[in-house]
Short mmCIF file of N, CA, C and O in Angstrom, two decimals:
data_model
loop_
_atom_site.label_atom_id
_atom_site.label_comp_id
_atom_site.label_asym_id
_atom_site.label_seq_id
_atom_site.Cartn_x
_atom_site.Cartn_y
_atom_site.Cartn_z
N UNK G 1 233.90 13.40 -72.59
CA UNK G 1 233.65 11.97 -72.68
C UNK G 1 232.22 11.69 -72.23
O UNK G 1 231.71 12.35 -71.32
N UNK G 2 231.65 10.84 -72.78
CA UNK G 2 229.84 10.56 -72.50
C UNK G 2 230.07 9.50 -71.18
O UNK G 2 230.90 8.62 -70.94
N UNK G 3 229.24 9.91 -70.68
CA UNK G 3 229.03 9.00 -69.65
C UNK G 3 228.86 7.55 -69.39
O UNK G 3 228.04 6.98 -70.11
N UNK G 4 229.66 6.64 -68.23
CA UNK G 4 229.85 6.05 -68.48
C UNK G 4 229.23 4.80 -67.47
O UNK G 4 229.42 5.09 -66.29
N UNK G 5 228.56 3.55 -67.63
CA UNK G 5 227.35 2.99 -66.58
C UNK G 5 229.06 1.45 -66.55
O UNK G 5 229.89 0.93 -67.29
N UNK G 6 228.58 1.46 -65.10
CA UNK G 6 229.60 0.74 -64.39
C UNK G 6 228.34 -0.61 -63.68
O UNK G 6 227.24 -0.33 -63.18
N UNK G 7 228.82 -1.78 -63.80
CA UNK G 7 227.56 -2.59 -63.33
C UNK G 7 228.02 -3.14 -61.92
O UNK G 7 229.24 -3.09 -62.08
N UNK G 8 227.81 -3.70 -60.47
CA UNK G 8 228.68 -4.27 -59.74
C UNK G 8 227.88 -4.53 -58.96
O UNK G 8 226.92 -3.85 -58.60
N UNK G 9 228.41 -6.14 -58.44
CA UNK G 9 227.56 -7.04 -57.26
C UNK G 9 228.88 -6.56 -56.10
O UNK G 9 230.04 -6.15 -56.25
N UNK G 10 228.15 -6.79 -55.12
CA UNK G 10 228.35 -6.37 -53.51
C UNK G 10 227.75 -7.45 -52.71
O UNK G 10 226.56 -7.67 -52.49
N UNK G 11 229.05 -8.25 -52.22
CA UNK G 11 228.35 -8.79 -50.84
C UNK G 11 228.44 -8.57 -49.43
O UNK G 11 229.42 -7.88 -49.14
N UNK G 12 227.86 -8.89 -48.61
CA UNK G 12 227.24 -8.52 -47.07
C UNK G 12 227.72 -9.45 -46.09
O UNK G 12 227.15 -10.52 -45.89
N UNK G 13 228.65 -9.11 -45.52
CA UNK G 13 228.78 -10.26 -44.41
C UNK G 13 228.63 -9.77 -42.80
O UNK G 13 228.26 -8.60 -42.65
N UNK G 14 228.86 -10.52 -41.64
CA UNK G 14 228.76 -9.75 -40.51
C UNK G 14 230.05 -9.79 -39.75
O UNK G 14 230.85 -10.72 -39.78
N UNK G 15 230.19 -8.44 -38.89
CA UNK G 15 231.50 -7.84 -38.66
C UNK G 15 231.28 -8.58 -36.81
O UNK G 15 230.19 -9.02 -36.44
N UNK G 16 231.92 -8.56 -36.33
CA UNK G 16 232.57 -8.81 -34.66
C UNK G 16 231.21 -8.53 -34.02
O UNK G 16 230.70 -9.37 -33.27
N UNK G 17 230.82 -7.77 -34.20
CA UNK G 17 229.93 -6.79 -33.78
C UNK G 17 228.27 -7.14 -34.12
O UNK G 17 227.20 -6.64 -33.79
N UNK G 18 228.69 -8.26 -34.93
CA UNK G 18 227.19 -8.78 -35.52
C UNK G 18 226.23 -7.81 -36.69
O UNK G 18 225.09 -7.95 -37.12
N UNK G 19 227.13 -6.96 -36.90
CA UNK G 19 226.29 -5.55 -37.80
C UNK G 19 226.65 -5.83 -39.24
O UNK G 19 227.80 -6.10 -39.58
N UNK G 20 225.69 -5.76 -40.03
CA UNK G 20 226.28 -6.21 -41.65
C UNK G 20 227.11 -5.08 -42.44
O UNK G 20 226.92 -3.88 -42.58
N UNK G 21 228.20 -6.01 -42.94
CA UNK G 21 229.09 -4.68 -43.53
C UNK G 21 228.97 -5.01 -45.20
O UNK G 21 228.22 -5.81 -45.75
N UNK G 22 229.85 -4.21 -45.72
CA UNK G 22 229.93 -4.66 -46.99
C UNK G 22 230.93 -5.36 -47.62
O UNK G 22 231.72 -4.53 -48.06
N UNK G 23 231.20 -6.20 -47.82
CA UNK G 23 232.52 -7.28 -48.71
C UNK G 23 233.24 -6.17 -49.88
O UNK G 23 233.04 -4.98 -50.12
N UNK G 24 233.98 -7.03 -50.34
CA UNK G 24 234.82 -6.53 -51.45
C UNK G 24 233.73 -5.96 -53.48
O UNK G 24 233.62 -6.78 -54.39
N UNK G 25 233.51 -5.36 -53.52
CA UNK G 25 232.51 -4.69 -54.53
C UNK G 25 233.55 -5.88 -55.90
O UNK G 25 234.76 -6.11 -55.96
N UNK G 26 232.55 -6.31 -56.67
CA UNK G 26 233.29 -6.63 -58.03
C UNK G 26 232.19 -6.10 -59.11
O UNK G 26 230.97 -5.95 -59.11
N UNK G 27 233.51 -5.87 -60.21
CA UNK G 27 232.61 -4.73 -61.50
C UNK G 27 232.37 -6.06 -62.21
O UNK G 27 233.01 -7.08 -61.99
N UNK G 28 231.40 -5.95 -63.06
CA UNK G 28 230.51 -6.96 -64.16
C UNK G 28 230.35 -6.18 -65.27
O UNK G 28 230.31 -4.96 -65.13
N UNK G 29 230.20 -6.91 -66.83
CA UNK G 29 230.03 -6.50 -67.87
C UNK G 29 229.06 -5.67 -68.36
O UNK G 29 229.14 -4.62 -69.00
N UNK G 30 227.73 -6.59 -67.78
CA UNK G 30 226.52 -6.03 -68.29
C UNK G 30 225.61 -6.12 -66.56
O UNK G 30 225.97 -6.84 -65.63
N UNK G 31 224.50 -5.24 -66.57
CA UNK G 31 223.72 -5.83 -65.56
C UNK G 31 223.19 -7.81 -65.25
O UNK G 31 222.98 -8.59 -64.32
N UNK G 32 223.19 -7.80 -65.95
CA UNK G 32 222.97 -9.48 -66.42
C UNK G 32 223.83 -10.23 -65.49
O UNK G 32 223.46 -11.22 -64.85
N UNK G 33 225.00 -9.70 -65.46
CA UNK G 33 226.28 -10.29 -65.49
C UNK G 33 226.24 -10.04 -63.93
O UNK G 33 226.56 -11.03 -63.27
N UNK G 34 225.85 -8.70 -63.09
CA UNK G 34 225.60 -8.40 -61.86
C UNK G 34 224.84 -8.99 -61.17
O UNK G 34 225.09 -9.87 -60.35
N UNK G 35 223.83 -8.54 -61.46
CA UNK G 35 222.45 -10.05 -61.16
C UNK G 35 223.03 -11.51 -60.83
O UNK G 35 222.91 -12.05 -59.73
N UNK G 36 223.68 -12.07 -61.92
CA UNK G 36 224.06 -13.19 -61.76
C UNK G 36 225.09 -13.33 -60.53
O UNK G 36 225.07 -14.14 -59.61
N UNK G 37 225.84 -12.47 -60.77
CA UNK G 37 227.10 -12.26 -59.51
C UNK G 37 226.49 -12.31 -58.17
O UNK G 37 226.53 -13.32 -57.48
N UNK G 38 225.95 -11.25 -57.83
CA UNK G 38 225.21 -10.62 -56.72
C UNK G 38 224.40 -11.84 -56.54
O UNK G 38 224.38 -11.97 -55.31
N UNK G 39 223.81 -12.69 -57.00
CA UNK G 39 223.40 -14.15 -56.67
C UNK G 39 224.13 -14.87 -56.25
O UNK G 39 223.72 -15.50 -55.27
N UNK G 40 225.35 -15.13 -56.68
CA UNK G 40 225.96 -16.19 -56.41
C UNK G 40 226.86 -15.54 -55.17
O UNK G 40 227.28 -16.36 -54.36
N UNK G 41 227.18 -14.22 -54.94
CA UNK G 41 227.90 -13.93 -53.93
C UNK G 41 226.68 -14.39 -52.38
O UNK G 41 227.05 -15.01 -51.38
N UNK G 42 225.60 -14.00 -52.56
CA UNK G 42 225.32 -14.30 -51.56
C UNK G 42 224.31 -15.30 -50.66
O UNK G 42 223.46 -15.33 -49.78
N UNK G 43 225.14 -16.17 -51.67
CA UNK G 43 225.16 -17.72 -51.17
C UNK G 43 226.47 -18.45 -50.62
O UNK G 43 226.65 -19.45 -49.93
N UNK G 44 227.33 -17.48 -51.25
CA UNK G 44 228.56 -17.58 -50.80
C UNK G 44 229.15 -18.07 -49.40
O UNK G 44 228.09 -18.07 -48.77
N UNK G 45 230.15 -18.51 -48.43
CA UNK G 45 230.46 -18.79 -47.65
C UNK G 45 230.77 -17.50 -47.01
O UNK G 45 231.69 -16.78 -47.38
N UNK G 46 229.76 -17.17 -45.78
CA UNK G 46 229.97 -16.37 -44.80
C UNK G 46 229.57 -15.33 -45.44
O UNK G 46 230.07 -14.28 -45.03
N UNK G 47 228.61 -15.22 -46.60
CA UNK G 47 228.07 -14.10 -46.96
C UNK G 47 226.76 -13.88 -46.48
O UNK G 47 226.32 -15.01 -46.25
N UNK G 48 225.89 -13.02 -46.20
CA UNK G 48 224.66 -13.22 -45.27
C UNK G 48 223.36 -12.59 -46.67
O UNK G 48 222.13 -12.64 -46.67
N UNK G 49 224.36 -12.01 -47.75
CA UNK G 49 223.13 -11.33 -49.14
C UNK G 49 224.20 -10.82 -49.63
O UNK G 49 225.36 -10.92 -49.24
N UNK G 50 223.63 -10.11 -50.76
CA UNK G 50 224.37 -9.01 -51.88
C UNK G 50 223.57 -8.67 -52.27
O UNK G 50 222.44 -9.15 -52.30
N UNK G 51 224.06 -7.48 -52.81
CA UNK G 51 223.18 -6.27 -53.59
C UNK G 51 223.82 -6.48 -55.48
O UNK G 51 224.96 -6.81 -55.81
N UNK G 52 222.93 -6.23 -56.20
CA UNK G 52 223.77 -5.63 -57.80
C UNK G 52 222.93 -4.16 -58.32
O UNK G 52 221.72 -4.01 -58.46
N UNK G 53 224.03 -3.17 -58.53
CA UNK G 53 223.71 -2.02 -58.85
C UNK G 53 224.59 -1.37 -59.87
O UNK G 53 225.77 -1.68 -60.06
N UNK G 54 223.90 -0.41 -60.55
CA UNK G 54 224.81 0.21 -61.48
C UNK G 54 224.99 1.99 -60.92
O UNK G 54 224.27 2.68 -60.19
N UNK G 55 226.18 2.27 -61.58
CA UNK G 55 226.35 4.02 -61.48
C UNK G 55 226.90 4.38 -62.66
O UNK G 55 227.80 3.83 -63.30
N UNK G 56 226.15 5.54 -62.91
CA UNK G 56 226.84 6.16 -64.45
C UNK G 56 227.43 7.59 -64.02
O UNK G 56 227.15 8.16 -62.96
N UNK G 57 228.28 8.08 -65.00
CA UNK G 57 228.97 9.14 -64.66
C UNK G 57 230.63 9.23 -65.58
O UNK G 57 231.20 8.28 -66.13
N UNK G 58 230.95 10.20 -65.52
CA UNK G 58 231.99 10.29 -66.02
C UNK G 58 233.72 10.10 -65.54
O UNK G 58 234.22 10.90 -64.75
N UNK G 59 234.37 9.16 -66.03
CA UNK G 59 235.39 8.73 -65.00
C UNK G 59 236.35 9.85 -65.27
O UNK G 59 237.05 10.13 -64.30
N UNK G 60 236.54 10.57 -66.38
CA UNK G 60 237.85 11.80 -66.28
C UNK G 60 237.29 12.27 -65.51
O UNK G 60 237.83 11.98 -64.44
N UNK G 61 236.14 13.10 -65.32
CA UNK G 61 235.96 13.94 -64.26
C UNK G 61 235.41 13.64 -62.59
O UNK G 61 235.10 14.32 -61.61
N UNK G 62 235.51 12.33 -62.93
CA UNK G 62 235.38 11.97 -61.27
C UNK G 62 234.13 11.81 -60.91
O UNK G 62 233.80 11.09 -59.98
N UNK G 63 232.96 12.78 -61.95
CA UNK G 63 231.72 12.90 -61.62
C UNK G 63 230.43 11.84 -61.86
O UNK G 63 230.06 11.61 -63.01
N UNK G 64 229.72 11.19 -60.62
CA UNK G 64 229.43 9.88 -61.11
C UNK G 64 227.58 10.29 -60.38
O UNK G 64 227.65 11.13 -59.49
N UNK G 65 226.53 9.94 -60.60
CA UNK G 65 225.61 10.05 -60.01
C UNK G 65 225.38 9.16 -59.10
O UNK G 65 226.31 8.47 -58.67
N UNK G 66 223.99 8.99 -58.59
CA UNK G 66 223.75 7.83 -57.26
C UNK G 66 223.75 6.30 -57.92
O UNK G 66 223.51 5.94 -59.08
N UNK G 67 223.96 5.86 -57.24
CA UNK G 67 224.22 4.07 -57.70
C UNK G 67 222.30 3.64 -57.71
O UNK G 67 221.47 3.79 -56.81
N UNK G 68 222.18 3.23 -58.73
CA UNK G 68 220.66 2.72 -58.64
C UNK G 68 220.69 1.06 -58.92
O UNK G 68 221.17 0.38 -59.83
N UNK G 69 219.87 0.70 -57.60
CA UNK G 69 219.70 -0.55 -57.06
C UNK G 69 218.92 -1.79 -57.93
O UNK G 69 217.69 -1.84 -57.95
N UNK G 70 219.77 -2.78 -58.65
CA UNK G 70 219.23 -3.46 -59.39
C UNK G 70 218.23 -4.67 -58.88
O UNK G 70 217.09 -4.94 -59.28
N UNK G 71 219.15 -5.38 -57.74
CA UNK G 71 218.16 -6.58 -57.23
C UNK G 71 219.04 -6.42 -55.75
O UNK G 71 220.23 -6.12 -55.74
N UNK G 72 218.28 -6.65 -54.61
CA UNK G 72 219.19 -7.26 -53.43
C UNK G 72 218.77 -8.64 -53.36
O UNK G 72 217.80 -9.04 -54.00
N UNK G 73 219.56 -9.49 -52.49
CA UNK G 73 219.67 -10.99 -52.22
C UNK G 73 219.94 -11.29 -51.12
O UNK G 73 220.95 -10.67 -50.78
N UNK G 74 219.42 -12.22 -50.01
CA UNK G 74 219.76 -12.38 -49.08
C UNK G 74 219.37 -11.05 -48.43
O UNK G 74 218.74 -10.07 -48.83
N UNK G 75 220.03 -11.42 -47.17
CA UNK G 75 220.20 -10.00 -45.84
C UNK G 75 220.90 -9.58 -46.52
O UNK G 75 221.93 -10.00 -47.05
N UNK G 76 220.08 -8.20 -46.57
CA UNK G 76 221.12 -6.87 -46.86
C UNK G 76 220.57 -5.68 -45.88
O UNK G 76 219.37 -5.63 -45.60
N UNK G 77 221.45 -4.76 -45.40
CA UNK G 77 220.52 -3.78 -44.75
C UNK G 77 219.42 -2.86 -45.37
O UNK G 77 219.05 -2.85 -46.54
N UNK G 78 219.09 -2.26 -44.58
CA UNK G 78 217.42 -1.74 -45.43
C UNK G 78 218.17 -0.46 -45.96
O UNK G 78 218.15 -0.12 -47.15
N UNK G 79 218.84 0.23 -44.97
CA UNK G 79 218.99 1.42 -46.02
C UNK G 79 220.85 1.41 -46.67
O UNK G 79 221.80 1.49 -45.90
N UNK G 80 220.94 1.33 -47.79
CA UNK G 80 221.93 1.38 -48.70
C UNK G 80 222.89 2.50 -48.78
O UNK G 80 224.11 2.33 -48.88
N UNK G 81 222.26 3.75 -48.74
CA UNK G 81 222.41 5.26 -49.07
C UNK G 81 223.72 5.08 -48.20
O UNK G 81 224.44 5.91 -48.75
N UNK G 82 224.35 4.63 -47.38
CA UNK G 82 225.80 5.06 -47.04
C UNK G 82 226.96 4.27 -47.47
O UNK G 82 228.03 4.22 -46.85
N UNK G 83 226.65 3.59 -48.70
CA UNK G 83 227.57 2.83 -49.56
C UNK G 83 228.35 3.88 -50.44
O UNK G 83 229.19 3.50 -51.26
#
């Protein structure tokens, strides 16, 4: 099966602890569609930013590459890499 690009906004809120975590991930159609999301999530109530990113890869085999970072919004933390 050819590989397959997955689009999804992520928002950021803060935990007990005051440290930003990550919200519930939602998938989008097109990047367009992420962008737009990932905007509106983090304006959201009690959201502090969002990120929109895509990952491609193959879903039978599980095998997916690194998620590459479309736009962040708002507070987001600086480094991503442990999403």
């Amino acid at each position: 099966m050819p590989d397959v690009t997955y689009y999804v906004a992520l928002p950021f809120l803060i935990d007990e602890d005051g440290s930003p975590v990550a919200g519930a991930a939602e998938e989008c159609q097109t990047s367009a569609a992420a962008l737009r999301r990932a905007e509106m999530l983090a304006h959201g109530a009690g959201h502090i930013g969002a990120v929109a990113f895509s990952r491609s890869g193959d879903p039978l085999t599980g095998e997916f590459g690194d998620a590459k970072l479309l736009r962040k919004f708002g507070n987001v933390p600086p480094d991503l890499s442990a999403l």
